[in-house]
Structure formats: structure tokens, C-alpha cells
PDB file of C-alpha atoms in Angstrom:
ATOM      1  CA  UNK A   1     -20.620  21.036  35.741  1.00  0.00           C
ATOM      2  CA  UNK A   2     -23.840  21.519  33.785  1.00  0.00           C
ATOM      3  CA  UNK A   3     -26.227  18.619  34.099  1.00  0.00           C
ATOM      4  CA  UNK A   4     -26.956  16.839  30.823  1.00  0.00           C
ATOM      5  CA  UNK A   5     -30.205  14.987  30.536  1.00  0.00           C
ATOM      6  CA  UNK A   6     -29.978  11.413  29.221  1.00  0.00           C
ATOM      7  CA  UNK A   7     -32.985  10.301  27.243  1.00  0.00           C
ATOM      8  CA  UNK A   8     -34.324   6.832  27.933  1.00  0.00           C
ATOM      9  CA  UNK A   9     -34.750   4.302  25.172  1.00  0.00           C
ATOM     10  CA  UNK A  10     -38.245   3.386  24.094  1.00  0.00           C
ATOM     11  CA  UNK A  11     -39.369  -0.070  25.247  1.00  0.00           C
ATOM     12  CA  UNK A  12     -38.944  -2.927  22.791  1.00  0.00           C
ATOM     13  CA  UNK A  13     -41.814  -5.047  21.570  1.00  0.00           C
ATOM     14  CA  UNK A  14     -40.600  -8.487  22.559  1.00  0.00           C
ATOM     15  CA  UNK A  15     -43.892  -9.074  24.398  1.00  0.00           C
ATOM     16  CA  UNK A  16     -45.828  -8.207  21.239  1.00  0.00           C
ATOM     17  CA  UNK A  17     -44.965 -11.641  19.864  1.00  0.00           C
ATOM     18  CA  UNK A  18     -46.569 -13.294  22.854  1.00  0.00           C
ATOM     19  CA  UNK A  19     -49.685 -11.147  22.426  1.00  0.00           C
ATOM     20  CA  UNK A  20     -49.864 -11.999  18.704  1.00  0.00           C
ATOM     21  CA  UNK A  21     -49.454 -15.726  19.436  1.00  0.00           C
ATOM     22  CA  UNK A  22     -52.258 -15.574  22.012  1.00  0.00           C
ATOM     23  CA  UNK A  23     -54.599 -13.786  19.545  1.00  0.00           C
ATOM     24  CA  UNK A  24     -53.860 -16.380  16.833  1.00  0.00           C
ATOM     25  CA  UNK A  25     -54.478 -19.214  19.275  1.00  0.00           C
ATOM     26  CA  UNK A  26     -57.828 -17.731  20.390  1.00  0.00           C
ATOM     27  CA  UNK A  27     -59.029 -16.824  16.898  1.00  0.00           C
ATOM     28  CA  UNK A  28     -57.908 -19.813  14.846  1.00  0.00           C
ATOM     29  CA  UNK A  29     -56.730 -22.391  17.259  1.00  0.00           C
ATOM     30  CA  UNK A  30     -53.477 -24.310  17.296  1.00  0.00           C
ATOM     31  CA  UNK A  31     -53.426 -25.134  13.519  1.00  0.00           C
ATOM     32  CA  UNK A  32     -53.395 -21.449  12.574  1.00  0.00           C
ATOM     33  CA  UNK A  33     -50.612 -20.760  15.081  1.00  0.00           C
ATOM     34  CA  UNK A  34     -48.561 -23.671  13.659  1.00  0.00           C
ATOM     35  CA  UNK A  35     -49.079 -22.400  10.090  1.00  0.00           C
ATOM     36  CA  UNK A  36     -47.870 -18.926  11.024  1.00  0.00           C
ATOM     37  CA  UNK A  37     -44.794 -20.328  12.810  1.00  0.00           C
ATOM     38  CA  UNK A  38     -44.029 -22.504   9.778  1.00  0.00           C
ATOM     39  CA  UNK A  39     -44.358 -19.487   7.495  1.00  0.00           C
ATOM     40  CA  UNK A  40     -41.955 -17.527   9.652  1.00  0.00           C
ATOM     41  CA  UNK A  41     -39.445 -20.395   9.656  1.00  0.00           C
ATOM     42  CA  UNK A  42     -39.712 -20.735   5.885  1.00  0.00           C
ATOM     43  CA  UNK A  43     -39.126 -16.997   5.533  1.00  0.00           C
ATOM     44  CA  UNK A  44     -36.037 -17.244   7.731  1.00  0.00           C
ATOM     45  CA  UNK A  45     -34.634 -20.112   5.654  1.00  0.00           C
ATOM     46  CA  UNK A  46     -35.315 -18.142   2.472  1.00  0.00           C
ATOM     47  CA  UNK A  47     -33.496 -15.070   3.811  1.00  0.00           C
ATOM     48  CA  UNK A  48     -30.544 -17.229   4.874  1.00  0.00           C
ATOM     49  CA  UNK A  49     -30.281 -18.843   1.436  1.00  0.00           C
ATOM     50  CA  UNK A  50     -30.680 -15.453  -0.248  1.00  0.00           C
ATOM     51  CA  UNK A  51     -27.782 -14.126   1.839  1.00  0.00           C
ATOM     52  CA  UNK A  52     -25.635 -17.098   0.827  1.00  0.00           C
ATOM     53  CA  UNK A  53     -26.467 -16.530  -2.846  1.00  0.00           C
ATOM     54  CA  UNK A  54     -25.705 -12.790  -2.565  1.00  0.00           C
ATOM     55  CA  UNK A  55     -22.344 -13.547  -0.914  1.00  0.00           C
ATOM     56  CA  UNK A  56     -21.472 -16.076  -3.624  1.00  0.00           C
ATOM     57  CA  UNK A  57     -22.529 -13.651  -6.374  1.00  0.00           C
ATOM     58  CA  UNK A  58     -20.400 -10.839  -4.936  1.00  0.00           C
ATOM     59  CA  UNK A  59     -17.394 -13.155  -4.559  1.00  0.00           C
ATOM     60  CA  UNK A  60     -17.890 -14.402  -8.124  1.00  0.00           C
ATOM     61  CA  UNK A  61     -18.085 -10.802  -9.377  1.00  0.00           C
ATOM     62  CA  UNK A  62     -14.841  -9.826  -7.641  1.00  0.00           C
ATOM     63  CA  UNK A  63     -12.952 -12.908  -8.823  1.00  0.00           C
ATOM     64  CA  UNK A  64     -14.125 -12.372 -12.385  1.00  0.00           C
ATOM     65  CA  UNK A  65     -13.055  -8.721 -12.293  1.00  0.00           C
ATOM     66  CA  UNK A  66      -9.656  -9.732 -10.879  1.00  0.00           C
ATOM     67  CA  UNK A  67      -9.200 -12.424 -13.534  1.00  0.00           C
ATOM     68  CA  UNK A  68     -10.162 -10.052 -16.351  1.00  0.00           C
ATOM     69  CA  UNK A  69      -7.792  -7.394 -15.037  1.00  0.00           C
ATOM     70  CA  UNK A  70      -4.891  -9.851 -14.699  1.00  0.00           C
ATOM     71  CA  UNK A  71      -5.402 -11.118 -18.244  1.00  0.00           C
ATOM     72  CA  UNK A  72      -5.091  -7.573 -19.562  1.00  0.00           C
ATOM     73  CA  UNK A  73      -1.679  -6.954 -17.934  1.00  0.00           C
ATOM     74  CA  UNK A  74       1.800  -8.106 -18.840  1.00  0.00           C
ATOM     75  CA  UNK A  75       3.309 -11.019 -16.947  1.00  0.00           C
ATOM     76  CA  UNK A  76       6.162  -8.794 -15.767  1.00  0.00           C
ATOM     77  CA  UNK A  77       3.733  -6.291 -14.243  1.00  0.00           C
ATOM     78  CA  UNK A  78       1.629  -8.986 -12.570  1.00  0.00           C
ATOM     79  CA  UNK A  79       4.759 -10.555 -11.073  1.00  0.00           C
ATOM     80  CA  UNK A  80       6.100  -7.182  -9.939  1.00  0.00           C
ATOM     81  CA  UNK A  81       2.909  -6.146  -8.120  1.00  0.00           C
ATOM     82  CA  UNK A  82       2.358  -9.624  -6.646  1.00  0.00           C
ATOM     83  CA  UNK A  83       5.892  -9.749  -5.261  1.00  0.00           C
ATOM     84  CA  UNK A  84       5.644  -6.138  -4.080  1.00  0.00           C
ATOM     85  CA  UNK A  85       2.477  -6.945  -2.120  1.00  0.00           C
ATOM     86  CA  UNK A  86       4.032 -10.135  -0.788  1.00  0.00           C
ATOM     87  CA  UNK A  87       7.128  -8.302   0.437  1.00  0.00           C
ATOM     88  CA  UNK A  88       5.055  -5.525   2.051  1.00  0.00           C
ATOM     89  CA  UNK A  89       2.912  -8.111   3.858  1.00  0.00           C
ATOM     90  CA  UNK A  90       6.045  -9.982   4.989  1.00  0.00           C
ATOM     91  CA  UNK A  91       7.386  -6.703   6.378  1.00  0.00           C
ATOM     92  CA  UNK A  92       4.119  -6.259   8.293  1.00  0.00           C
ATOM     93  CA  UNK A  93       4.479  -9.840   9.555  1.00  0.00           C
ATOM     94  CA  UNK A  94       8.047  -9.224  10.711  1.00  0.00           C
ATOM     95  CA  UNK A  95       6.982  -8.846  14.358  1.00  0.00           C
ATOM     96  CA  UNK A  96       4.962 -12.060  14.161  1.00  0.00           C
ATOM     97  CA  UNK A  97       1.542 -10.462  13.715  1.00  0.00           C
ATOM     98  CA  UNK A  98      -0.253  -8.485  11.022  1.00  0.00           C
ATOM     99  CA  UNK A  99      -2.637  -5.885  12.390  1.00  0.00           C
ATOM    100  CA  UNK A 100      -5.645  -4.463  10.599  1.00  0.00           C
ATOM    101  CA  UNK A 101      -3.953  -1.046  10.679  1.00  0.00           C
ATOM    102  CA  UNK A 102      -0.860  -2.398   8.894  1.00  0.00           C
ATOM    103  CA  UNK A 103      -2.975  -3.981   6.161  1.00  0.00           C
ATOM    104  CA  UNK A 104      -4.949  -0.765   5.822  1.00  0.00           C
ATOM    105  CA  UNK A 105      -1.691   1.143   5.398  1.00  0.00           C
ATOM    106  CA  UNK A 106      -0.724  -1.122   2.490  1.00  0.00           C
ATOM    107  CA  UNK A 107      -4.150  -0.713   0.872  1.00  0.00           C
ATOM    108  CA  UNK A 108      -4.100   3.055   1.367  1.00  0.00           C
ATOM    109  CA  UNK A 109      -0.670   3.156  -0.246  1.00  0.00           C
ATOM    110  CA  UNK A 110      -1.973   1.587  -3.450  1.00  0.00           C
ATOM    111  CA  UNK A 111      -5.141   3.676  -3.354  1.00  0.00           C
ATOM    112  CA  UNK A 112      -3.551   7.042  -2.530  1.00  0.00           C
ATOM    113  CA  UNK A 113       0.038   6.907  -3.779  1.00  0.00           C
ATOM    114  CA  UNK A 114      -0.463   4.755  -6.885  1.00  0.00           C
ATOM    115  CA  UNK A 115      -4.038   5.962  -7.531  1.00  0.00           C
ATOM    116  CA  UNK A 116      -5.498   2.474  -8.005  1.00  0.00           C
ATOM    117  CA  UNK A 117      -9.108   2.209  -9.168  1.00  0.00           C
ATOM    118  CA  UNK A 118     -11.735   0.035  -7.456  1.00  0.00           C
ATOM    119  CA  UNK A 119     -11.099  -2.866  -9.844  1.00  0.00           C
ATOM    120  CA  UNK A 120      -7.367  -2.617  -9.188  1.00  0.00           C
ATOM    121  CA  UNK A 121      -8.038  -2.596  -5.441  1.00  0.00           C
ATOM    122  CA  UNK A 122     -10.067  -5.809  -5.831  1.00  0.00           C
ATOM    123  CA  UNK A 123      -6.895  -7.254  -7.339  1.00  0.00           C
ATOM    124  CA  UNK A 124      -4.681  -5.921  -4.546  1.00  0.00           C
ATOM    125  CA  UNK A 125      -7.040  -7.337  -1.897  1.00  0.00           C
ATOM    126  CA  UNK A 126      -6.765 -10.783  -3.476  1.00  0.00           C
ATOM    127  CA  UNK A 127      -2.973 -10.458  -3.620  1.00  0.00           C
ATOM    128  CA  UNK A 128      -2.916  -9.512   0.072  1.00  0.00           C
ATOM    129  CA  UNK A 129      -4.970 -12.614   0.942  1.00  0.00           C
ATOM    130  CA  UNK A 130      -2.546 -14.770  -1.068  1.00  0.00           C
ATOM    131  CA  UNK A 131       0.447 -13.130   0.627  1.00  0.00           C
ATOM    132  CA  UNK A 132      -0.948 -13.696   4.134  1.00  0.00           C
ATOM    133  CA  UNK A 133      -1.432 -17.401   3.377  1.00  0.00           C
ATOM    134  CA  UNK A 134       2.002 -17.684   1.766  1.00  0.00           C
ATOM    135  CA  UNK A 135       4.457 -19.372   4.124  1.00  0.00           C
ATOM    136  CA  UNK A 136       7.648 -18.243   2.378  1.00  0.00           C
ATOM    137  CA  UNK A 137      10.048 -16.063   4.338  1.00  0.00           C
ATOM    138  CA  UNK A 138      10.780 -12.429   3.536  1.00  0.00           C
ATOM    139  CA  UNK A 139      14.246 -13.488   2.412  1.00  0.00           C
ATOM    140  CA  UNK A 140      12.786 -16.025  -0.043  1.00  0.00           C
ATOM    141  CA  UNK A 141      10.453 -13.384  -1.493  1.00  0.00           C
ATOM    142  CA  UNK A 142      13.337 -10.928  -1.886  1.00  0.00           C
ATOM    143  CA  UNK A 143      15.463 -13.589  -3.539  1.00  0.00           C
ATOM    144  CA  UNK A 144      12.685 -14.294  -6.007  1.00  0.00           C
ATOM    145  CA  UNK A 145      12.343 -10.574  -6.721  1.00  0.00           C
ATOM    146  CA  UNK A 146      16.084 -10.103  -7.160  1.00  0.00           C
ATOM    147  CA  UNK A 147      16.323 -13.011  -9.599  1.00  0.00           C
ATOM    148  CA  UNK A 148      13.290 -11.799 -11.601  1.00  0.00           C
ATOM    149  CA  UNK A 149      14.021  -8.100 -12.091  1.00  0.00           C
ATOM    150  CA  UNK A 150      16.883  -5.871 -13.157  1.00  0.00           C
ATOM    151  CA  UNK A 151      18.450  -3.133 -11.050  1.00  0.00           C
ATOM    152  CA  UNK A 152      15.977  -0.328 -11.890  1.00  0.00           C
ATOM    153  CA  UNK A 153      12.826  -2.216 -10.734  1.00  0.00           C
ATOM    154  CA  UNK A 154      14.700  -3.155  -7.553  1.00  0.00           C
ATOM    155  CA  UNK A 155      15.431   0.529  -7.053  1.00  0.00           C
ATOM    156  CA  UNK A 156      11.729   1.316  -7.456  1.00  0.00           C
ATOM    157  CA  UNK A 157      10.823  -1.466  -4.992  1.00  0.00           C
ATOM    158  CA  UNK A 158      13.060  -0.009  -2.279  1.00  0.00           C
ATOM    159  CA  UNK A 159      11.622   3.453  -2.989  1.00  0.00           C
ATOM    160  CA  UNK A 160       8.125   2.020  -2.485  1.00  0.00           C
ATOM    161  CA  UNK A 161       9.143   0.180   0.696  1.00  0.00           C
ATOM    162  CA  UNK A 162      10.321   3.472   2.190  1.00  0.00           C
ATOM    163  CA  UNK A 163       7.126   5.196   1.053  1.00  0.00           C
ATOM    164  CA  UNK A 164       4.979   2.582   2.803  1.00  0.00           C
ATOM    165  CA  UNK A 165       7.075   2.684   5.984  1.00  0.00           C
ATOM    166  CA  UNK A 166       6.910   6.470   6.164  1.00  0.00           C
ATOM    167  CA  UNK A 167       3.179   6.529   5.473  1.00  0.00           C
ATOM    168  CA  UNK A 168       2.828   5.462   9.121  1.00  0.00           C
ATOM    169  CA  UNK A 169       2.649   8.129  11.799  1.00  0.00           C
ATOM    170  CA  UNK A 170       5.461   6.443  13.755  1.00  0.00           C
ATOM    171  CA  UNK A 171       8.599   5.030  12.169  1.00  0.00           C
ATOM    172  CA  UNK A 172      10.830   3.004  14.470  1.00  0.00           C
ATOM    173  CA  UNK A 173      14.545   2.339  14.202  1.00  0.00           C
ATOM    174  CA  UNK A 174      13.640  -1.309  13.615  1.00  0.00           C
ATOM    175  CA  UNK A 175      11.598  -0.275  10.554  1.00  0.00           C
ATOM    176  CA  UNK A 176      14.549   1.687   9.173  1.00  0.00           C
ATOM    177  CA  UNK A 177      16.954  -1.167   9.805  1.00  0.00           C
ATOM    178  CA  UNK A 178      14.633  -3.591   8.023  1.00  0.00           C
ATOM    179  CA  UNK A 179      14.352  -1.253   5.016  1.00  0.00           C
ATOM    180  CA  UNK A 180      18.153  -0.956   4.884  1.00  0.00           C
ATOM    181  CA  UNK A 181      18.542  -4.727   5.054  1.00  0.00           C
ATOM    182  CA  UNK A 182      16.089  -5.126   2.173  1.00  0.00           C
ATOM    183  CA  UNK A 183      18.031  -2.620   0.068  1.00  0.00           C
ATOM    184  CA  UNK A 184      21.307  -4.352   0.821  1.00  0.00           C
ATOM    185  CA  UNK A 185      19.833  -7.783   0.077  1.00  0.00           C
ATOM    186  CA  UNK A 186      18.633  -6.489  -3.297  1.00  0.00           C
ATOM    187  CA  UNK A 187      22.225  -5.298  -3.860  1.00  0.00           C
ATOM    188  CA  UNK A 188      21.492  -1.600  -4.162  1.00  0.00           C
ATOM    189  CA  UNK A 189      24.625   0.462  -4.169  1.00  0.00           C
ATOM    190  CA  UNK A 190      25.468   2.328  -0.935  1.00  0.00           C
ATOM    191  CA  UNK A 191      25.054   5.582  -2.869  1.00  0.00           C
ATOM    192  CA  UNK A 192      21.503   4.759  -4.004  1.00  0.00           C
ATOM    193  CA  UNK A 193      20.514   3.516  -0.548  1.00  0.00           C
ATOM    194  CA  UNK A 194      21.852   6.682   1.072  1.00  0.00           C
ATOM    195  CA  UNK A 195      20.026   8.817  -1.493  1.00  0.00           C
ATOM    196  CA  UNK A 196      16.677   7.188  -0.741  1.00  0.00           C
ATOM    197  CA  UNK A 197      17.118   6.836   2.994  1.00  0.00           C
ATOM    198  CA  UNK A 198      18.404  10.321   3.753  1.00  0.00           C
ATOM    199  CA  UNK A 199      15.549  11.938   1.883  1.00  0.00           C
ATOM    200  CA  UNK A 200      12.849  10.098   3.857  1.00  0.00           C
ATOM    201  CA  UNK A 201      14.607  10.307   7.216  1.00  0.00           C
ATOM    202  CA  UNK A 202      15.225  14.036   6.920  1.00  0.00           C
ATOM    203  CA  UNK A 203      11.697  14.599   5.649  1.00  0.00           C
ATOM    204  CA  UNK A 204      10.471  13.313   9.007  1.00  0.00           C
ATOM    205  CA  UNK A 205      12.084  16.268  10.796  1.00  0.00           C
ATOM    206  CA  UNK A 206      10.369  19.601  10.271  1.00  0.00           C
ATOM    207  CA  UNK A 207      13.489  21.623  11.112  1.00  0.00           C
ATOM    208  CA  UNK A 208      15.488  20.497   8.072  1.00  0.00           C
ATOM    209  CA  UNK A 209      16.170  23.275   5.579  1.00  0.00           C
ATOM    210  CA  UNK A 210      14.891  22.929   2.005  1.00  0.00           C
ATOM    211  CA  UNK A 211      18.354  23.281   0.501  1.00  0.00           C
ATOM    212  CA  UNK A 212      19.613  20.367   2.579  1.00  0.00           C
ATOM    213  CA  UNK A 213      16.775  18.327   1.072  1.00  0.00           C
ATOM    214  CA  UNK A 214      18.007  19.185  -2.419  1.00  0.00           C
ATOM    215  CA  UNK A 215      21.418  17.768  -1.585  1.00  0.00           C
ATOM    216  CA  UNK A 216      19.747  14.689  -0.074  1.00  0.00           C
ATOM    217  CA  UNK A 217      17.767  14.079  -3.271  1.00  0.00           C
ATOM    218  CA  UNK A 218      21.054  13.937  -5.189  1.00  0.00           C
ATOM    219  CA  UNK A 219      22.726  11.853  -2.491  1.00  0.00           C
ATOM    220  CA  UNK A 220      25.346  14.507  -1.742  1.00  0.00           C
ATOM    221  CA  UNK A 221      26.767  16.304   1.252  1.00  0.00           C
ATOM    222  CA  UNK A 222      26.008  19.994   1.553  1.00  0.00           C
ATOM    223  CA  UNK A 223      29.634  20.873   0.732  1.00  0.00           C
ATOM    224  CA  UNK A 224      29.563  19.217  -2.728  1.00  0.00           C
ATOM    225  CA  UNK A 225      30.864  21.309  -5.622  1.00  0.00           C
ATOM    226  CA  UNK A 226      29.050  21.863  -8.892  1.00  0.00           C
ATOM    227  CA  UNK A 227      30.945  19.141 -10.775  1.00  0.00           C
ATOM    228  CA  UNK A 228      29.857  16.616  -8.164  1.00  0.00           C
ATOM    229  CA  UNK A 229      26.297  17.897  -8.454  1.00  0.00           C
ATOM    230  CA  UNK A 230      26.287  17.477 -12.257  1.00  0.00           C
ATOM    231  CA  UNK A 231      27.754  13.987 -11.989  1.00  0.00           C
ATOM    232  CA  UNK A 232      25.160  12.908  -9.412  1.00  0.00           C
ATOM    233  CA  UNK A 233      22.341  14.394 -11.511  1.00  0.00           C
ATOM    234  CA  UNK A 234      23.370  12.499 -14.655  1.00  0.00           C
ATOM    235  CA  UNK A 235      23.817   9.266 -12.726  1.00  0.00           C
ATOM    236  CA  UNK A 236      20.392   9.438 -11.072  1.00  0.00           C
ATOM    237  CA  UNK A 237      18.694  10.539 -14.301  1.00  0.00           C
ATOM    238  CA  UNK A 238      19.857   7.352 -15.976  1.00  0.00           C
ATOM    239  CA  UNK A 239      18.712   5.104 -13.124  1.00  0.00           C
ATOM    240  CA  UNK A 240      15.292   6.682 -12.634  1.00  0.00           C
ATOM    241  CA  UNK A 241      14.423   7.246 -16.290  1.00  0.00           C
ATOM    242  CA  UNK A 242      10.731   6.257 -16.606  1.00  0.00           C
ATOM    243  CA  UNK A 243      11.441   4.100 -19.677  1.00  0.00           C
ATOM    244  CA  UNK A 244      13.503   1.763 -17.496  1.00  0.00           C
ATOM    245  CA  UNK A 245      10.360   0.658 -15.604  1.00  0.00           C
ATOM    246  CA  UNK A 246       7.668   1.365 -18.198  1.00  0.00           C
ATOM    247  CA  UNK A 247       7.038  -2.372 -18.701  1.00  0.00           C
ATOM    248  CA  UNK A 248       5.870  -2.665 -15.078  1.00  0.00           C
ATOM    249  CA  UNK A 249       2.833  -0.439 -15.629  1.00  0.00           C
ATOM    250  CA  UNK A 250       1.885   3.215 -15.743  1.00  0.00           C
ATOM    251  CA  UNK A 251       1.729   3.608 -11.950  1.00  0.00           C
ATOM    252  CA  UNK A 252       5.356   2.531 -11.477  1.00  0.00           C
ATOM    253  CA  UNK A 253       6.413   4.625 -14.433  1.00  0.00           C
ATOM    254  CA  UNK A 254       4.673   7.437 -12.547  1.00  0.00           C
ATOM    255  CA  UNK A 255       6.797   6.695  -9.454  1.00  0.00           C
ATOM    256  CA  UNK A 256       9.922   7.115 -11.594  1.00  0.00           C
ATOM    257  CA  UNK A 257       8.538  10.306 -13.128  1.00  0.00           C
ATOM    258  CA  UNK A 258       7.865  11.777  -9.682  1.00  0.00           C
ATOM    259  CA  UNK A 259      11.387  10.881  -8.627  1.00  0.00           C
ATOM    260  CA  UNK A 260      12.742  12.538 -11.781  1.00  0.00           C
ATOM    261  CA  UNK A 261      10.792  15.690 -10.919  1.00  0.00           C
ATOM    262  CA  UNK A 262      12.506  15.761  -7.511  1.00  0.00           C
ATOM    263  CA  UNK A 263      15.903  15.184  -9.112  1.00  0.00           C
ATOM    264  CA  UNK A 264      15.351  17.923 -11.705  1.00  0.00           C
ATOM    265  CA  UNK A 265      14.068  20.399  -9.108  1.00  0.00           C
ATOM    266  CA  UNK A 266      17.087  19.759  -6.877  1.00  0.00           C
ATOM    267  CA  UNK A 267      19.529  20.124  -9.770  1.00  0.00           C
ATOM    268  CA  UNK A 268      17.933  23.332 -11.068  1.00  0.00           C
ATOM    269  CA  UNK A 269      17.977  24.898  -7.587  1.00  0.00           C
ATOM    270  CA  UNK A 270      21.614  24.023  -6.931  1.00  0.00           C
ATOM    271  CA  UNK A 271      22.605  25.019 -10.464  1.00  0.00           C
ATOM    272  CA  UNK A 272      21.322  28.544  -9.798  1.00  0.00           C
ATOM    273  CA  UNK A 273      23.332  28.619  -6.607  1.00  0.00           C
ATOM    274  CA  UNK A 274      26.601  28.037  -8.470  1.00  0.00           C
ATOM    275  CA  UNK A 275      25.835  30.081 -11.629  1.00  0.00           C
TER     276      UNK A 275
END
């Protein structure tokens, strides 16, 4: 093994303070030394207070930006995002502890998948803090969501839950079971749950053929006939129409639009197969 030289650190100058104190004592006596020490202490207090003021100013800036952003949104959208964040945090807390990595996954989801700006991320960070301090159970949060929103927003919520879960490198069976329980609690139909779940589960396996994915998008078995394909396409197109969730904000309308692109691509591919 080739030897690698390790450079030594240069010596610190802790003793320089003692030398400076001795020079001050010899040149000006004890009063000069006391004045210098007092000046240094005053400077330290000033820096400490300046740091406190800077921290307060930054916190004030963030809270003002969050308040201004909230005021510019609809109540339905604010409630939707707040409950979404709360449910995602409760999922992270399901094992009794929220890790920094889990919180980072939630933040990255909003930043990368929903393309949130810095001001929007300030808002999300505040919502995450509120959710961590909230003592309600996951079931209570889901009940509140179910009673506040119609079927289509609930469908989008489950879609987002699966997106967050599968943004992790490792997805456990416990994660999948929890996602299924959430979908069932929100009273999604077995067909819609199977459509969402099969697409994400199969996407995890690299050996799955593309055509099988098209059937999964439509929630069908690979032996479905063209009439079944058309029926599934029309049914999903109604549920995921972007206008159904437009009141929740452009980012969630975008989620529906992306889903519609998948549905249309699957239908067009399978249509060519039968025509």
C-alpha cells in the first residue's frame, strides 16, 4: 500500500492572548488591561444581541411571507394542503418516531413533485411544524379530510400518499398496508385502489413489461377486451378530470393532468393493439 503523507495542522494562537495581556499590563498597567477586557466583553454582548435580532428578523420575515401567501389562497386549498401535510407527517410518525430523513422526503416531495417555490416551502415548513405538534391521531386527520372533501380530492390524496411512499428507496410491506388502509378509510372503491396500487407496485420492479403497465394504469387485467378498455378509460377520465380538483390549486390540478396523460397514453397504446 502506498504511503500517504498526513500534513500536520498549524499551531493555534491561544497563547497569543496571554502575550497580549502581558504587553498591555507592562505598557499601561492594570487599568488599561481592564479597559480592553471590558471592551471585549461589550463586543461579545453586542454580537450576541445582534444574533438574536437577526434570528427574530428572519423568523418575522418567514411568518409574514407565510401569512401573505395564505391570504392569497382559497380556504379549500389551504385546508387541503394543511391536512395533506398533517396526514403525511402522521404516516411518518406511525412507527413512533419521525426521522430527519422522513421529513426531508416530505419536503422534497413538495419541492420536486409539486414544484413549490421558496415562499411555498416556507409555508410547508410551518405546516410541518404544526403537524408535528398536533396530537390528533392519523384516523382523526383522515376523518376530517373525508368529511371536508369530495371523492375526487380523496382520490388525489391517495395518489399523493403513494407518490411520497415510493419516493423512498425502500418501501416495506407495512408501508403498503398503511397506504391501503388509508385508501379504504377514505372509502375509495376497490377498483380505484387497485388502479393506483398496482401501478406503483409494478413500477418498483424493473422486469415488468411496458404493456402490462398500460393495463395497470387502467386498472385492468392483461386479458381485458377492447370494450372493457374503453369503459375503464371513460370511467377514469371522469374521475381524474383536472376541473374536478382545480379549486385546490394549480399543483394538484397538475397532478390530475399528469394522471390523465398516463390514462390517455395507455388507452391510445391499447387502442392500436385492437384496431
